CSV table of C-alpha atoms in Angstrom, one decimal:
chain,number,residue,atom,x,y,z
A,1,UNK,CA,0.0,0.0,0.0
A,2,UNK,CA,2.7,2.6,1.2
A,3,UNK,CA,5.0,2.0,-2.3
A,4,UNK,CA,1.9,2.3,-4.6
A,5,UNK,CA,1.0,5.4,-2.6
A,6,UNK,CA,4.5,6.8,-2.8
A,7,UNK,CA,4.5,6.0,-6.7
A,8,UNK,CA,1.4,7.9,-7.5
A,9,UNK,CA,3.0,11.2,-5.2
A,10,UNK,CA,5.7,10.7,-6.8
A,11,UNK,CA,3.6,10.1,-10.9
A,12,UNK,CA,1.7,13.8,-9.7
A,13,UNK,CA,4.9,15.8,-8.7
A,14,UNK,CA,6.4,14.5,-12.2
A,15,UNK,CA,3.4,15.5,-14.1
A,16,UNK,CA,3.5,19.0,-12.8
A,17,UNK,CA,4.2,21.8,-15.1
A,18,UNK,CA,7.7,22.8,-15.0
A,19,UNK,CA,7.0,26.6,-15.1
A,20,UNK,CA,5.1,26.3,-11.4
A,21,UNK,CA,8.5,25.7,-10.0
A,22,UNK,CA,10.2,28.3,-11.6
A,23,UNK,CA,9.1,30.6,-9.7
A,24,UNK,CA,10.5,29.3,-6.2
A,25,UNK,CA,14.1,29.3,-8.0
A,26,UNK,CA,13.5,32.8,-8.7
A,27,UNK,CA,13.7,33.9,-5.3
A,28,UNK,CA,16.9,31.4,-4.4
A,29,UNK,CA,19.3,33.0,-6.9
A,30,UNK,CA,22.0,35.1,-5.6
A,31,UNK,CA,23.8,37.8,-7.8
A,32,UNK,CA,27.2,38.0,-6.0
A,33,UNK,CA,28.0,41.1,-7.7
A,34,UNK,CA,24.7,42.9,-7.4
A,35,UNK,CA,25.5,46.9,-6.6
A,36,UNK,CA,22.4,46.7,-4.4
A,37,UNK,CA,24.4,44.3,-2.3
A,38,UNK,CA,26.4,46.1,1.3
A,39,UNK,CA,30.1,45.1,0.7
A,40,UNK,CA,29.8,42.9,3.7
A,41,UNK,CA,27.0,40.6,2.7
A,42,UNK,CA,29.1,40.1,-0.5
A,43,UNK,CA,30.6,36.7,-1.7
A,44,UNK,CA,34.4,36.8,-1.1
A,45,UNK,CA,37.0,34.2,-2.6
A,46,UNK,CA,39.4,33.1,0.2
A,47,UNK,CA,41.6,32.5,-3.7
A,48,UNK,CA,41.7,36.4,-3.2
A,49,UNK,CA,42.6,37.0,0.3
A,50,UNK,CA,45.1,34.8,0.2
A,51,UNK,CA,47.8,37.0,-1.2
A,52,UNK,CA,48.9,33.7,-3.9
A,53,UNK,CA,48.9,34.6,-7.3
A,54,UNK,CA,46.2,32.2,-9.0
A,55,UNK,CA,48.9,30.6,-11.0
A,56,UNK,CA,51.1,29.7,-8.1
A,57,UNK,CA,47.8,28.3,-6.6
A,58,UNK,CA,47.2,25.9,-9.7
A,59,UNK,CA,51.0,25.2,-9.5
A,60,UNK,CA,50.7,23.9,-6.1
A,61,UNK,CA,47.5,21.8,-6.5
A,62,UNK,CA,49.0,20.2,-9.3
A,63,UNK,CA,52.1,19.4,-8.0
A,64,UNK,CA,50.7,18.3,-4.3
A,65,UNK,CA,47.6,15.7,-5.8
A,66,UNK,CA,48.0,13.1,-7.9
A,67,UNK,CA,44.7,13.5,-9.8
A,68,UNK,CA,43.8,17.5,-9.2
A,69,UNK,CA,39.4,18.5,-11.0
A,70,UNK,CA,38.6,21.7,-11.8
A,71,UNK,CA,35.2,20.7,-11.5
A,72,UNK,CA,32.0,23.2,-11.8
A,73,UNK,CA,30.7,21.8,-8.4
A,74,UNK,CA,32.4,19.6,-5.9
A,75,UNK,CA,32.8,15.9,-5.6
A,76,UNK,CA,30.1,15.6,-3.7
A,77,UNK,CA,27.7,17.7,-5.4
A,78,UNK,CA,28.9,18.8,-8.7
A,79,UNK,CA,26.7,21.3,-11.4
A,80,UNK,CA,27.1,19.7,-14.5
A,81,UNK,CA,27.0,16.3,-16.6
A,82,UNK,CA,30.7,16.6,-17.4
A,83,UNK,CA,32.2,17.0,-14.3
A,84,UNK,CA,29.5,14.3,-12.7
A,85,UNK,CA,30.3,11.5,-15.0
A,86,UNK,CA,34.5,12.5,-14.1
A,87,UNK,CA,34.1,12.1,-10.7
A,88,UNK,CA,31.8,8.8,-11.0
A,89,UNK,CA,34.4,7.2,-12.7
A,90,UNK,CA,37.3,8.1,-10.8
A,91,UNK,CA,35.0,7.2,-7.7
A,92,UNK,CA,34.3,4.0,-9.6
A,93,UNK,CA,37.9,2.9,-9.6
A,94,UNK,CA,38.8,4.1,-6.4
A,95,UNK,CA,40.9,6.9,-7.8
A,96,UNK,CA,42.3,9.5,-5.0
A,97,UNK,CA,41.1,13.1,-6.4
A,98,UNK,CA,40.8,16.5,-5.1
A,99,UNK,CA,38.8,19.0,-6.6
A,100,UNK,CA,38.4,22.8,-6.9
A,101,UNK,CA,35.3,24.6,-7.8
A,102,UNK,CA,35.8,27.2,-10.9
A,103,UNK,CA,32.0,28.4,-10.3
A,104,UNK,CA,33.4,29.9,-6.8
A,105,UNK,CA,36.1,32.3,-8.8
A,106,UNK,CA,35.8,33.1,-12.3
A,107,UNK,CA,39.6,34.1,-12.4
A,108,UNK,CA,40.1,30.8,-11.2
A,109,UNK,CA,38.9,29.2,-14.4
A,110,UNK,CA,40.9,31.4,-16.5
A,111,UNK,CA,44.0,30.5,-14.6
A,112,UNK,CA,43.3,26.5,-14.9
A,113,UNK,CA,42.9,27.8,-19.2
A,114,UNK,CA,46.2,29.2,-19.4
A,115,UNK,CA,48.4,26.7,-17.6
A,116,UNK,CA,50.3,24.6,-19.1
């Protein structure tokens, strides 16, 4: 009784138009660079703060892990299909990886582009 009940919650939530949810993302969004924002409710990168260059940073993290993700997400919870599937297979094979999130620092990503 209880899994046919759960399956037909779970047929009705499915069946629901997509554009009735929208609107609860809408208010969940943050703009981190929004002028409306006081400059100490603002996002900061601890990259930043730091005082290491970001290429010295992506030096480092090279050179100290074995298998080093620039991943849009983290291991854990990653934001896209690419960097999802990479982790499942190095999870898969019990690879040893750590991981940095590009999404966090923009300049970040850049840095992870130019290195070689």
């Amino acid at each position: 009784m209880a899994r046919s009940l759960a399956h037909i919650i779970c047929k009705r939530i499915s069946a629901l138009p997509a554009a009735g949810s929208s609107g609860i993302l809408r208010f969940s969004t943050t703009v981190p660079n929004d002028p409306d924002t006081h400059e100490d409710f603002r996002p900061t990168s601890k990259i930043e703060n730091s005082g290491v260059s970001l290429k010295e940073i992506v030096e480092q993290d090279v050179k100290e892990n074995p298998v080093m993700i620039y991943m849009k997400g983290v291991p854990d919870l990653p934001r896209c299909g690419f960097s999802a599937l990479a982790v499942r297979v190095l999870k898969e094979y019990s690879v040893p990886l750590s991981a940095r999130n590009i999404l966090e620092d923009p300049e970040l990503k850049t840095a992870v582009k130019s290195f070689r």
